[in-house]
N, CA, C and O atoms as a printed pandas DataFrame, in Angstrom:
     atom_number atom_name residue_name chain_id  residue_number  x_coord  y_coord  z_coord
0              1         N          MET        A               1 -175.233   -5.061   -0.574
1              2        CA          MET        A               1 -174.507   -5.617   -0.834
2              3         C          MET        A               1 -173.422   -4.779    0.784
3              4         O          MET        A               1 -174.291   -4.086    1.314
4              5         N          PHE        A               2 -172.697   -4.676    1.254
5              6        CA          PHE        A               2 -172.061   -3.828    2.181
6              7         C          PHE        A               2 -170.925   -2.766    1.579
7              8         O          PHE        A               2 -169.805   -3.129    1.219
8              9         N          ASP        A               3 -171.316   -1.649    1.541
9             10        CA          ASP        A               3 -170.769   -0.657    1.579
10            11         C          ASP        A               3 -169.902    0.188    2.859
11            12         O          ASP        A               3 -170.484    0.990    3.590
12            13         N          PRO        A               4 -168.017   -0.222    3.032
13            14        CA          PRO        A               4 -168.114    0.809    4.255
14            15         C          PRO        A               4 -168.094    2.375    3.969
15            16         O          PRO        A               4 -167.936    3.107    4.946
16            17         N          ALA        A               5 -168.260    3.025    2.539
17            18        CA          ALA        A               5 -168.639    4.294    3.050
18            19         C          ALA        A               5 -168.467    5.274    3.765
19            20         O          ALA        A               5 -167.534    5.959    4.185
20            21         N          GLY        A               6 -170.488    5.167    3.885
21            22        CA          GLY        A               6 -170.938    5.787    5.251
22            23         C          GLY        A               6 -170.614    5.480    6.234
23            24         O          GLY        A               6 -171.552    5.818    6.955
24            25         N          ALA        A               7 -169.732    4.947    6.958
25            26        CA          ALA        A               7 -169.631    4.176    8.842
26            27         C          ALA        A               7 -169.513    5.417    9.418
27            28         O          ALA        A               7 -168.880    6.392    9.012
28            29         N          PHE        A               8 -170.350    5.253   10.647
29            30        CA          PHE        A               8 -170.127    6.253   11.342
30            31         C          PHE        A               8 -169.507    5.423   13.086
31            32         O          PHE        A               8 -169.097    4.281   13.289
32            33         N          SER        A               9 -169.706    6.681   14.122
33            34        CA          SER        A               9 -169.368    5.201   15.039
34            35         C          SER        A               9 -170.517    6.084   16.319
35            36         O          SER        A               9 -170.964    7.177   15.974
36            37         N          GLY        A              10 -170.822    5.646   17.417
37            38        CA          GLY        A              10 -172.014    5.971   18.408
38            39         C          GLY        A              10 -171.539    5.025   19.774
39            40         O          GLY        A              10 -170.994    3.935   19.943
40            41         N          PHE        A              11 -172.191    6.331   20.798
41            42        CA          PHE        A              11 -172.479    5.455   21.906
42            43         C          PHE        A              11 -173.988    6.058   22.449
43            44         O          PHE        A              11 -174.886    6.746   21.964
44            45         N          ALA        A              12 -173.746    5.456   23.606
45            46        CA          ALA        A              12 -175.166    5.657   24.793
46            47         C          ALA        A              12 -174.815    6.652   25.620
47            48         O          ALA        A              12 -173.672    7.065   25.813
48            49         N          VAL        A              13 -176.209    7.181   26.301
49            50        CA          VAL        A              13 -175.779    8.072   27.281
50            51         C          VAL        A              13 -176.940    7.904   28.007
51            52         O          VAL        A              13 -177.777    7.326   27.313
52            53         N          ASP        A              14 -177.343    8.169   29.118
53            54        CA          ASP        A              14 -178.869    8.580   29.791
54            55         C          ASP        A              14 -179.674    9.224   29.871
55            56         O          ASP        A              14 -180.880    9.050   30.050
56            57         N          ASP        A              15 -178.760   10.478   29.679
57            58        CA          ASP        A              15 -179.979   11.180   29.124
58            59         C          ASP        A              15 -179.303   12.231   28.191
59            60         O          ASP        A              15 -178.232   12.836   28.207
60            61         N          LEU        A              16 -180.494   12.181   27.292
61            62        CA          LEU        A              16 -180.164   12.643   25.454
62            63         C          LEU        A              16 -180.402   14.744   25.660
63            64         O          LEU        A              16 -179.942   15.622   24.929
64            65         N          ASP        A              17 -181.111   14.861   26.688
65            66        CA          ASP        A              17 -180.974   16.792   27.061
66            67         C          ASP        A              17 -179.477   16.807   27.430
67            68         O          ASP        A              17 -178.618   17.358   26.741
68            69         N          ALA        A              18 -179.217   16.071   28.718
69            70        CA          ALA        A              18 -177.905   16.668   29.338
70            71         C          ALA        A              18 -176.783   16.381   28.275
71            72         O          ALA        A              18 -175.996   17.311   28.099
72            73         N          ALA        A              19 -176.597   15.284   27.570
73            74        CA          ALA        A              19 -176.090   15.338   26.274
74            75         C          ALA        A              19 -175.498   16.468   25.185
75            76         O          ALA        A              19 -174.342   16.751   24.867
76            77         N          HIS        A              20 -177.219   17.157   24.612
77            78        CA          HIS        A              20 -176.909   17.533   24.502
78            79         C          HIS        A              20 -176.480   18.931   24.567
79            80         O          HIS        A              20 -175.960   19.582   23.661
80            81         N          ARG        A              21 -176.785   19.334   25.832
81            82        CA          ARG        A              21 -175.976   20.584   26.656
82            83         C          ARG        A              21 -175.024   20.658   26.369
83            84         O          ARG        A              21 -174.585   21.542   25.632
84            85         N          PHE        A              22 -174.330   19.661   26.907
85            86        CA          PHE        A              22 -173.194   19.218   27.263
86            87         C          PHE        A              22 -172.566   19.539   25.680
87            88         O          PHE        A              22 -172.062   20.639   25.451
88            89         N          TYR        A              23 -172.614   18.900   25.040
89            90        CA          TYR        A              23 -171.864   18.481   23.364
90            91         C          TYR        A              23 -172.450   19.960   23.228
91            92         O          TYR        A              23 -171.394   20.548   23.460
92            93         N          ALA        A              24 -172.939   20.498   23.118
93            94        CA          ALA        A              24 -173.219   21.926   22.663
94            95         C          ALA        A              24 -173.190   23.253   23.169
95            96         O          ALA        A              24 -172.947   24.378   22.732
96            97         N          ASP        A              25 -173.413   22.904   23.882
97            98        CA          ASP        A              25 -173.073   24.479   24.539
98            99         C          ASP        A              25 -172.054   24.362   25.913
99           100         O          ASP        A              25 -171.836   25.446   26.454
100          101         N          THR        A              26 -171.325   23.008   26.614
101          102        CA          THR        A              26 -169.422   23.134   26.805
102          103         C          THR        A              26 -168.846   22.682   26.641
103          104         O          THR        A              26 -167.967   22.265   27.396
104          105         N          LEU        A              27 -169.120   22.359   24.744
105          106        CA          LEU        A              27 -168.091   21.670   24.303
106          107         C          LEU        A              27 -168.115   22.254   22.711
107          108         O          LEU        A              27 -167.224   22.056   21.884
108          109         N          GLY        A              28 -169.473   23.093   22.474
109          110        CA          GLY        A              28 -169.344   23.833   21.238
110          111         C          GLY        A              28 -169.708   22.718   20.284
111          112         O          GLY        A              28 -170.053   23.524   19.420
112          113         N          LEU        A              29 -169.879   21.796   19.825
113          114        CA          LEU        A              29 -169.929   21.352   18.690
114          115         C          LEU        A              29 -171.403   20.833   18.190
115          116         O          LEU        A              29 -172.192   20.051   18.719
116          117         N          THR        A              30 -171.469   21.644   16.848
117          118        CA          THR        A              30 -172.878   21.370   16.418
118          119         C          THR        A              30 -173.392   19.892   16.884
119          120         O          THR        A              30 -172.781   18.823   16.919
120          121         N          VAL        A              31 -174.571   20.179   17.186
121          122        CA          VAL        A              31 -175.817   18.316   17.680
122          123         C          VAL        A              31 -176.624   18.491   17.036
123          124         O          VAL        A              31 -177.231   19.507   17.375
124          125         N          GLU        A              32 -177.213   17.793   15.797
125          126        CA          GLU        A              32 -178.131   17.823   15.235
126          127         C          GLU        A              32 -179.550   16.684   16.083
127          128         O          GLU        A              32 -179.447   15.560   16.575
128          129         N          VAL        A              33 -180.294   17.244   15.997
129          130        CA          VAL        A              33 -181.396   16.083   16.893
130          131         C          VAL        A              33 -182.225   15.356   15.788
131          132         O          VAL        A              33 -182.733   16.087   14.938
132          133         N          PHE        A              34 -182.365   14.415   15.721
133          134        CA          PHE        A              34 -183.159   13.359   15.061
134          135         C          PHE        A              34 -184.873   12.934   15.485
135          136         O          PHE        A              34 -185.481   11.960   15.930
136          137         N          GLU        A              35 -185.182   14.399   15.009
137          138        CA          GLU        A              35 -186.166   14.320   15.571
138          139         C          GLU        A              35 -187.452   13.297   15.771
139          140         O          GLU        A              35 -188.193   13.509   16.732
140          141         N          ASP        A              36 -187.629   12.591   15.202
141          142        CA          ASP        A              36 -188.704   11.084   15.134
142          143         C          ASP        A              36 -187.985    9.525   16.368
143          144         O          ASP        A              36 -188.334    8.369   16.607
144          145         N          THR        A              37 -186.634   10.655   16.910
145          146        CA          THR        A              37 -185.777    9.262   17.954
146          147         C          THR        A              37 -185.085    9.842   18.580
147          148         O          THR        A              37 -184.197    9.260   19.203
148          149         N          GLY        A              38 -185.288   11.600   18.659
149          150        CA          GLY        A              38 -184.520   12.483   19.859
150          151         C          GLY        A              38 -183.346   12.103   19.854
151          152         O          GLY        A              38 -182.798   12.667   20.801
152          153         N          PHE        A              39 -182.023   10.914   18.870
153          154        CA          PHE        A              39 -181.008   10.829   18.941
154          155         C          PHE        A              39 -180.320   11.657   18.405
155          156         O          PHE        A              39 -180.661   12.101   17.309
156          157         N          LEU        A              40 -179.067   12.124   19.088
157          158        CA          LEU        A              40 -178.115   13.388   18.613
158          159         C          LEU        A              40 -177.083   12.934   17.656
159          160         O          LEU        A              40 -176.368   11.950   17.844
160          161         N          SER        A              41 -177.033   13.939   16.301
161          162        CA          SER        A              41 -175.431   13.647   15.965
162          163         C          SER        A              41 -174.918   14.890   16.342
163          164         O          SER        A              41 -175.301   16.059   16.394
164          165         N          LEU        A              42 -173.671   14.071   16.647
165          166        CA          LEU        A              42 -172.351   15.346   16.447
166          167         C          LEU        A              42 -171.629   15.313   15.621
167          168         O          LEU        A              42 -170.779   14.423   15.581
168          169         N          GLN        A              43 -171.709   16.180   14.767
169          170        CA          GLN        A              43 -170.950   17.185   13.692
170          171         C          GLN        A              43 -169.444   17.440   14.546
171          172         O          GLN        A              43 -169.214   18.092   15.565
172          173         N          LEU        A              44 -168.670   16.743   13.782
173          174        CA          LEU        A              44 -167.100   16.358   13.909
174          175         C          LEU        A              44 -166.799   17.932   12.975
175          176         O          LEU        A              44 -167.599   18.502   12.233
176          177         N          GLY        A              45 -165.334   18.364   13.334
177          178        CA          GLY        A              45 -164.709   19.276   12.637
178          179         C          GLY        A              45 -164.033   18.343   11.706
179          180         O          GLY        A              45 -163.623   19.206   10.929
180          181         N          SER        A              46 -163.722   17.531   11.336
181          182        CA          SER        A              46 -163.046   16.506   10.180
182          183         C          SER        A              46 -164.261   16.011    9.453
183          184         O          SER        A              46 -164.203   15.045    8.692
184          185         N          GLY        A              47 -165.718   16.900    9.772
185          186        CA          GLY        A              47 -166.354   15.679    8.390
186          187         C          GLY        A              47 -167.541   14.801    9.004
187          188         O          GLY        A              47 -168.709   14.649    8.646
188          189         N          GLY        A              48 -166.821   14.298   10.029
189          190        CA          GLY        A              48 -167.490   12.711   10.181
190          191         C          GLY        A              48 -167.939   13.192   11.106
191          192         O          GLY        A              48 -167.443   14.229   11.547
192          193         N          SER        A              49 -169.642   12.258   12.045
193          194        CA          SER        A              49 -170.330   12.063   12.552
194          195         C          SER        A              49 -170.468   11.492   13.650
195          196         O          SER        A              49 -169.848   10.447   13.454
196          197         N          VAL        A              50 -170.990   11.433   15.046
197          198        CA          VAL        A              50 -171.172   10.311   15.983
198          199         C          VAL        A              50 -172.292   10.598   16.388
199          200         O          VAL        A              50 -172.864   11.649   16.676
200          201         N          LEU        A              51 -172.657    9.117   16.381
201          202        CA          LEU        A              51 -174.610    8.777   16.600
202          203         C          LEU        A              51 -174.499    9.249   18.390
203          204         O          LEU        A              51 -173.382    9.058   18.869
204          205         N          VAL        A              52 -175.326    9.701   19.137
205          206        CA          VAL        A              52 -175.967    9.387   20.447
206          207         C          VAL        A              52 -177.147    9.616   20.715
207          208         O          VAL        A              52 -178.076   10.345   20.366
208          209         N          TYR        A              53 -176.788    8.444   21.761
209          210        CA          TYR        A              53 -178.562    7.393   21.863
210          211         C          TYR        A              53 -178.664    7.309   23.189
211          212         O          TYR        A              53 -177.789    7.630   23.992
212          213         N          GLY        A              54 -180.299    6.646   23.561
213          214        CA          GLY        A              54 -180.126    7.030   24.764
214          215         C          GLY        A              54 -180.464    5.838   25.298
215          216         O          GLY        A              54 -180.989    5.074   24.489
216          217         N          LYS        A              55 -180.310    5.354   26.604
217          218        CA          LYS        A              55 -180.240    3.430   26.938
218          219         C          LYS        A              55 -180.583    3.759   28.246
219          220         O          LYS        A              55 -180.033    4.540   29.023
220          221         N          PRO        A              56 -182.059    2.708   28.453
221          222        CA          PRO        A              56 -182.455    2.370   29.392
222          223         C          PRO        A              56 -181.105    1.643   30.229
223          224         O          PRO        A              56 -180.576    0.604   29.836
224          225         N          HIS        A              57 -180.557    2.609   31.774
225          226        CA          HIS        A              57 -179.758    0.941   32.527
226          227         C          HIS        A              57 -178.304    1.861   32.077
227          228         O          HIS        A              57 -177.369    1.388   32.723
228          229         N          HIS        A              58 -177.816    3.041   31.160
229          230        CA          HIS        A              58 -176.753    2.688   30.616
230          231         C          HIS        A              58 -175.301    2.897   31.675
231          232         O          HIS        A              58 -175.403    3.719   32.586
232          233         N          GLU        A              59 -174.183    2.244   31.534
233          234        CA          GLU        A              59 -173.310    1.847   31.947
234          235         C          GLU        A              59 -172.349    2.981   31.110
235          236         O          GLU        A              59 -172.563    3.183   29.914
236          237         N          PRO        A              60 -171.235    3.727   31.870
237          238        CA          PRO        A              60 -170.488    4.382   30.963
238          239         C          PRO        A              60 -169.398    3.369   30.432
239          240         O          PRO        A              60 -168.921    2.275   30.734
240          241         N          ALA        A              61 -169.279    4.314   29.509
241          242        CA          ALA        A              61 -168.173    3.402   28.991
242          243         C          ALA        A              61 -166.752    3.674   29.278
243          244         O          ALA        A              61 -166.374    4.844   29.324
244          245         N          THR        A              62 -165.744    2.477   29.519
245          246        CA          THR        A              62 -164.683    2.191   30.604
246          247         C          THR        A              62 -163.409    2.815   29.498
247          248         O          THR        A              62 -162.387    2.997   30.159
248          249         N          PHE        A              63 -163.313    2.993   28.776
249          250        CA          PHE        A              63 -162.611    3.556   27.326
250          251         C          PHE        A              63 -162.843    4.446   27.050
251          252         O          PHE        A              63 -163.931    4.853   27.457
252          253         N          THR        A              64 -161.862    5.545   26.019
253          254        CA          THR        A              64 -162.434    6.878   25.416
254          255         C          THR        A              64 -163.134    6.350   24.183
255          256         O          THR        A              64 -162.788    5.481   23.383
256          257         N          VAL        A              65 -164.405    7.249   24.259
257          258        CA          VAL        A              65 -165.379    7.369   23.427
258          259         C          VAL        A              65 -165.425    8.114   22.365
259          260         O          VAL        A              65 -166.050    7.881   21.330
260          261         N          LEU        A              66 -164.410    9.501   22.746
261          262        CA          LEU        A              66 -164.123   10.363   21.251
262          263         C          LEU        A              66 -163.131   11.270   21.732
263          264         O          LEU        A              66 -163.074   11.799   22.842
264          265         N          ASN        A              67 -162.196   11.406   20.558
265          266        CA          ASN        A              67 -161.095   12.019   20.930
266          267         C          ASN        A              67 -160.287   13.004   20.302
267          268         O          ASN        A              67 -159.656   12.696   19.291
268          269         N          PHE        A              68 -160.222   14.268   20.824
269          270        CA          PHE        A              68 -160.183   15.307   20.323
270          271         C          PHE        A              68 -158.658   15.800   20.239
271          272         O          PHE        A              68 -158.036   16.336   21.156
272          273         N          PRO        A              69 -158.021   15.413   18.518
273          274        CA          PRO        A              69 -156.781   16.165   18.831
274          275         C          PRO        A              69 -156.809   17.986   18.440
275          276         O          PRO        A              69 -157.527   18.688   17.727
276          277         N          VAL        A              70 -155.576   18.251   19.371
277          278        CA          VAL        A              70 -155.003   19.489   19.763
278          279         C          VAL        A              70 -153.802   19.670   19.279
279          280         O          VAL        A              70 -152.906   18.883   18.972
280          281         N          ALA        A              71 -153.956   21.501   19.234
281          282        CA          ALA        A              71 -152.335   21.504   18.766
282          283         C          ALA        A              71 -151.618   22.185   20.576
283          284         O          ALA        A              71 -150.556   22.616   21.024
284          285         N          ASP        A              72 -152.720   21.956   20.959
285          286        CA          ASP        A              72 -152.030   21.814   22.446
286          287         C          ASP        A              72 -152.832   21.362   23.539
287          288         O          ASP        A              72 -154.056   21.491   23.509
288          289         N          VAL        A              73 -152.239   20.846   24.491
289          290        CA          VAL        A              73 -153.226   19.910   25.515
290          291         C          VAL        A              73 -153.633   21.153   26.752
291          292         O          VAL        A              73 -154.714   21.559   27.178
292          293         N          GLU        A              74 -152.246   21.498   27.057
293          294        CA          GLU        A              74 -151.710   22.412   27.948
294          295         C          GLU        A              74 -153.111   23.982   27.911
295          296         O          GLU        A              74 -153.684   24.582   28.819
296          297         N          ALA        A              75 -153.158   24.099   26.442
297          298        CA          ALA        A              75 -154.846   25.295   26.289
298          299         C          ALA        A              75 -156.207   24.607   25.999
299          300         O          ALA        A              75 -157.329   25.054   25.763
300          301         N          ALA        A              76 -155.858   23.750   26.071
301          302        CA          ALA        A              76 -157.252   22.881   26.130
302          303         C          ALA        A              76 -157.528   22.935   27.204
303          304         O          ALA        A              76 -158.228   23.808   27.716
304          305         N          VAL        A              77 -156.807   21.596   27.983
305          306        CA          VAL        A              77 -156.932   21.505   29.390
306          307         C          VAL        A              77 -158.082   22.733   30.377
307          308         O          VAL        A              77 -159.158   22.590   30.959
308          309         N          ASP        A              78 -156.628   24.549   30.022
309          310        CA          ASP        A              78 -156.785   25.023   30.628
310          311         C          ASP        A              78 -158.226   25.323   30.246
311          312         O          ASP        A              78 -159.116   25.345   31.097
312          313         N          ASP        A              79 -158.464   25.574   28.842
313          314        CA          ASP        A              79 -160.522   25.799   28.609
314          315         C          ASP        A              79 -161.108   25.314   29.020
315          316         O          ASP        A              79 -161.886   25.810   29.835
316          317         N          LEU        A              80 -161.099   23.898   28.678
317          318        CA          LEU        A              80 -161.616   22.727   30.121
318          319         C          LEU        A              80 -162.340   22.865   30.560
319          320         O          LEU        A              80 -163.522   22.808   30.222
320          321         N          ARG        A              81 -161.464   23.285   32.228
321          322        CA          ARG        A              81 -161.900   23.065   32.908
322          323         C          ARG        A              81 -162.197   24.877   33.248
323          324         O          ARG        A              81 -162.369   25.224   34.416
324          325         N          SER        A              82 -162.230   25.952   32.073
325          326        CA          SER        A              82 -162.717   27.031   32.549
326          327         C          SER        A              82 -164.377   27.403   32.609
327          328         O          SER        A              82 -165.141   28.225   33.115
328          329         N          ARG        A              83 -164.383   26.194   31.718
329          330        CA          ARG        A              83 -165.648   25.384   30.861
330          331         C          ARG        A              83 -166.428   24.557   32.263
331          332         O          ARG        A              83 -167.610   24.264   32.444
332          333         N          GLY        A              84 -165.702   24.431   32.774
333          334        CA          GLY        A              84 -166.348   23.275   34.082
334          335         C          GLY        A              84 -165.996   21.982   33.894
335          336         O          GLY        A              84 -166.262   21.153   34.764
336          337         N          VAL        A              85 -165.536   21.731   33.066
337          338        CA          VAL        A              85 -165.339   19.772   32.662
338          339         C          VAL        A              85 -163.692   20.258   33.898
339          340         O          VAL        A              85 -162.924   21.218   33.943
340          341         N          ASP        A              86 -163.838   19.011   34.662
341          342        CA          ASP        A              86 -162.817   18.159   35.455
342          343         C          ASP        A              86 -162.251   17.256   34.216
343          344         O          ASP        A              86 -163.012   16.723   33.409
344          345         N          THR        A              87 -160.701   17.136   34.153
345          346        CA          THR        A              87 -159.758   16.218   33.707
346          347         C          THR        A              87 -158.944   15.938   34.097
347          348         O          THR        A              87 -157.876   15.848   33.491
348          349         N          LYS        A              88 -159.229   15.561   35.867
349          350        CA          LYS        A              88 -158.651   14.845   36.778
350          351         C          LYS        A              88 -159.155   13.960   37.099
351          352         O          LYS        A              88 -159.405   13.746   38.285
352          353         N          ILE        A              89 -159.433   13.241   36.238
353          354        CA          ILE        A              89 -160.911   11.726   36.246
354          355         C          ILE        A              89 -159.928   10.681   37.220
355          356         O          ILE        A              89 -160.282   10.389   38.362
356          357         N          TYR        A              90 -158.835   10.237   36.699
357          358        CA          TYR        A              90 -157.920    8.918   37.425
358          359         C          TYR        A              90 -157.376    9.125   38.188
359          360         O          TYR        A              90 -156.881   10.251   38.135
360          361         N          PRO        A              91 -157.101    8.452   39.194
361          362        CA          PRO        A              91 -156.059    8.299   40.461
362          363         C          PRO        A              91 -154.818    7.524   39.394
363          364         O          PRO        A              91 -154.769    6.626   38.554
364          365         N          ASP        A              92 -153.897    8.527   40.053
365          366        CA          ASP        A              92 -152.435    8.457   39.469
366          367         C          ASP        A              92 -151.992    6.428   39.309
367          368         O          ASP        A              92 -151.536    5.756   38.384
368          369         N          SER        A              93 -152.614    5.959   41.317
369          370        CA          SER        A              93 -152.484    4.471   40.496
370          371         C          SER        A              93 -152.765    3.831   39.708
371          372         O          SER        A              93 -152.252    2.731   39.497
372          373         N          ASP        A              94 -154.098    4.598   38.735
373          374        CA          ASP        A              94 -154.565    4.152   37.929
374          375         C          ASP        A              94 -153.231    4.413   36.272
375          376         O          ASP        A              94 -152.499    3.681   35.606
376          377         N          ILE        A              95 -153.566    5.743   36.301
377          378        CA          ILE        A              95 -152.997    6.032   35.141
378          379         C          ILE        A              95 -152.344    7.461   35.528
379          380         O          ILE        A              95 -153.176    8.213   36.036
380          381         N          PRO        A              96 -151.030    8.015   35.403
381          382        CA          PRO        A              96 -149.738    8.778   36.057
382          383         C          PRO        A              96 -150.674   10.129   35.700
383          384         O          PRO        A              96 -150.245   10.488   34.604
384          385         N          THR        A              97 -151.551   10.882   36.028
385          386        CA          THR        A              97 -151.301   12.183   35.180
386          387         C          THR        A              97 -151.200   13.346   36.165
387          388         O          THR        A              97 -151.421   13.092   37.349
388          389         N          ASP        A              98 -150.838   14.803   35.746
389          390        CA          ASP        A              98 -150.637   15.518   36.933
390          391         C          ASP        A              98 -151.725   16.215   37.789
391          392         O          ASP        A              98 -152.855   15.733   37.714
392          393         N          GLU        A              99 -151.523   17.317   38.616
393          394        CA          GLU        A              99 -152.822   17.579   38.714
394          395         C          GLU        A              99 -154.182   17.958   38.392
395          396         O          GLU        A              99 -155.233   18.037   39.027
396          397         N          ARG        A             100 -153.616   18.286   36.534
397          398        CA          ARG        A             100 -154.521   19.159   35.537
398          399         C          ARG        A             100 -155.195   17.798   34.568
399          400         O          ARG        A             100 -155.614   17.872   33.412
400          401         N          GLY        A             101 -155.133   16.507   35.508
401          402        CA          GLY        A             101 -154.748   15.038   35.143
402          403         C          GLY        A             101 -154.134   15.145   32.863
403          404         O          GLY        A             101 -154.674   14.989   31.768
404          405         N          ILE        A             102 -153.032   15.429   33.316
405          406        CA          ILE        A             102 -151.944   15.314   32.107
406          407         C          ILE        A             102 -151.282   14.427   32.049
407          408         O          ILE        A             102 -150.312   14.425   32.806
408          409         N          MET        A             103 -151.506   13.139   31.037
409          410        CA          MET        A             103 -150.546   12.518   31.226
410          411         C          MET        A             103 -149.565   12.716   30.083
411          412         O          MET        A             103 -149.811   12.912   28.893
412          413         N          ARG        A             104 -147.987   12.586   30.928
413          414        CA          ARG        A             104 -146.723   13.007   29.794
414          415         C          ARG        A             104 -146.189   12.228   29.361
415          416         O          ARG        A             104 -145.240   12.487   28.621
416          417         N          GLU        A             105 -146.599   10.810   29.657
417          418        CA          GLU        A             105 -145.322    9.677   29.883
418          419         C          GLU        A             105 -145.971    8.660   29.218
419          420         O          GLU        A             105 -147.111    8.328   29.543
420          421         N          GLY        A             106 -145.024    7.827   27.815
421          422        CA          GLY        A             106 -145.677    6.842   27.057
422          423         C          GLY        A             106 -146.707    7.016   26.244
423          424         O          GLY        A             106 -147.702    6.297   26.154
424          425         N          GLY        A             107 -146.406    8.168   25.537
425          426        CA          GLY        A             107 -147.441    8.658   24.205
426          427         C          GLY        A             107 -147.323    9.912   24.078
427          428         O          GLY        A             107 -146.306   10.507   24.435
428          429         N          PRO        A             108 -148.382   10.508   23.532
429          430        CA          PRO        A             108 -148.676   12.310   22.952
430          431         C          PRO        A             108 -149.212   12.120   24.219
431          432         O          PRO        A             108 -149.294   11.147   24.968
432          433         N          LEU        A             109 -149.682   13.705   24.302
433          434        CA          LEU        A             109 -149.352   14.771   25.675
434          435         C          LEU        A             109 -151.493   14.124   25.733
435          436         O          LEU        A             109 -152.140   14.126   24.686
436          437         N          ILE        A             110 -152.124   13.692   27.052
437          438        CA          ILE        A             110 -153.642   13.349   26.913
438          439         C          ILE        A             110 -154.245   14.187   28.257
439          440         O          ILE        A             110 -153.575   14.898   29.006
440          441         N          ALA        A             111 -154.955   14.049   28.303
441          442        CA          ALA        A             111 -156.114   14.419   29.370
442          443         C          ALA        A             111 -157.226   14.145   29.397
443          444         O          ALA        A             111 -158.083   14.820   28.826
444          445         N          TRP        A             112 -157.439   13.222   29.984
445          446        CA          TRP        A             112 -159.211   12.436   30.001
446          447         C          TRP        A             112 -160.262   13.599   30.902
447          448         O          TRP        A             112 -160.113   14.356   31.862
448          449         N          PHE        A             113 -161.117   13.311   30.181
449          450        CA          PHE        A             113 -162.510   13.984   30.839
450          451         C          PHE        A             113 -163.961   12.910   30.638
451          452         O          PHE        A             113 -163.883   12.002   29.811
452          453         N          ARG        A             114 -165.481   13.134   31.599
453          454        CA          ARG        A             114 -166.531   12.723   31.273
454          455         C          ARG        A             114 -167.122   13.933   30.506
455          456         O          ARG        A             114 -166.835   15.129   30.552
456          457         N          ASP        A             115 -168.356   13.000   29.537
457          458        CA          ASP        A             115 -169.158   13.775   29.631
458          459         C          ASP        A             115 -170.084   13.656   30.907
459          460         O          ASP        A             115 -169.757   13.180   31.995
460          461         N          PRO        A             116 -171.574   14.305   30.469
461          462        CA          PRO        A             116 -172.288   14.389   31.950
462          463         C          PRO        A             116 -172.942   12.510   32.621
463          464         O          PRO        A             116 -173.435   12.287   33.726
464          465         N          ALA        A             117 -172.627   11.218   31.190
465          466        CA          ALA        A             117 -173.258    9.882   31.194
466          467         C          ALA        A             117 -172.137    9.439   31.812
467          468         O          ALA        A             117 -172.133    8.349   32.384
468          469         N          GLY        A             118 -171.114   10.198   31.769
469          470        CA          GLY        A             118 -169.322    9.539   32.722
470          471         C          GLY        A             118 -169.425    8.637   31.164
471          472         O          GLY        A             118 -170.215    7.695   31.221
472          473         N          ASN        A             119 -168.902    8.781   30.159
473          474        CA          ASN        A             119 -168.391    8.626   29.115
474          475         C          ASN        A             119 -166.965    8.869   28.790
475          476         O          ASN        A             119 -166.845    9.962   28.237
476          477         N          VAL        A             120 -165.656    8.136   28.960
477          478        CA          VAL        A             120 -165.021    8.750   28.810
478          479         C          VAL        A             120 -164.103    9.404   27.700
479          480         O          VAL        A             120 -163.383    8.620   27.083
480          481         N          LEU        A             121 -164.019   11.226   27.253
481          482        CA          LEU        A             121 -163.743   11.640   26.233
482          483         C          LEU        A             121 -162.410   12.022   26.513
483          484         O          LEU        A             121 -161.979   11.786   27.641
484          485         N          ALA        A             122 -161.322   12.845   25.258
485          486        CA          ALA        A             122 -159.576   12.761   25.513
486          487         C          ALA        A             122 -159.780   13.956   24.900
487          488         O          ALA        A             122 -160.744   14.385   24.265
488          489         N          VAL        A             123 -158.650   14.464   25.205
489          490        CA          VAL        A             123 -157.938   15.657   23.878
490          491         C          VAL        A             123 -155.786   15.480   23.935
491          492         O          VAL        A             123 -154.754   15.597   24.595
492          493         N          LEU        A             124 -156.191   15.254   23.114
493          494        CA          LEU        A             124 -154.281   14.796   22.728
494          495         C          LEU        A             124 -153.602   15.521   21.706
495          496         O          LEU        A             124 -154.031   15.878   20.609
496          497         N          GLU        A             125 -152.292   15.715   22.310
497          498        CA          GLU        A             125 -151.818   16.647   21.599
498          499         C          GLU        A             125 -151.266   16.384   19.970
499          500         O          GLU        A             125 -150.408   15.548   19.685
500          501         N          GLU        A             126 -151.702   16.958   19.340
501          502        CA          GLU        A             126 -151.330   15.899   17.461
502          503         C          GLU        A             126 -149.282   16.763   17.138
503          504         O          GLU        A             126 -148.627   16.445   16.145
């Protein structure tokens, strides 16, 4: 019988080792490794988890695969940039953002960045 109680999301990367270093060391998430497959499980502060799996011929997602809600997007962007993460990933003709990559109109303050596989992640102000 179908039971949605244990549902979780996932996305692909081209290099599981690089993803592990980025999510654990750069972003500070707890990352568990499934020894039998090498897949990763990102443990989120909300209690949920996200499966990260390797995929041959991976093509990065062109949409946001993971959002990190923050109290202060400006402080989060400063922190990410101090860790070497580029938050200005879109040209202004596609998505108007300031020089730090923060979109200030049309919704919550939000800034996007990419993981080593090119997947799009975001910090957005609650």
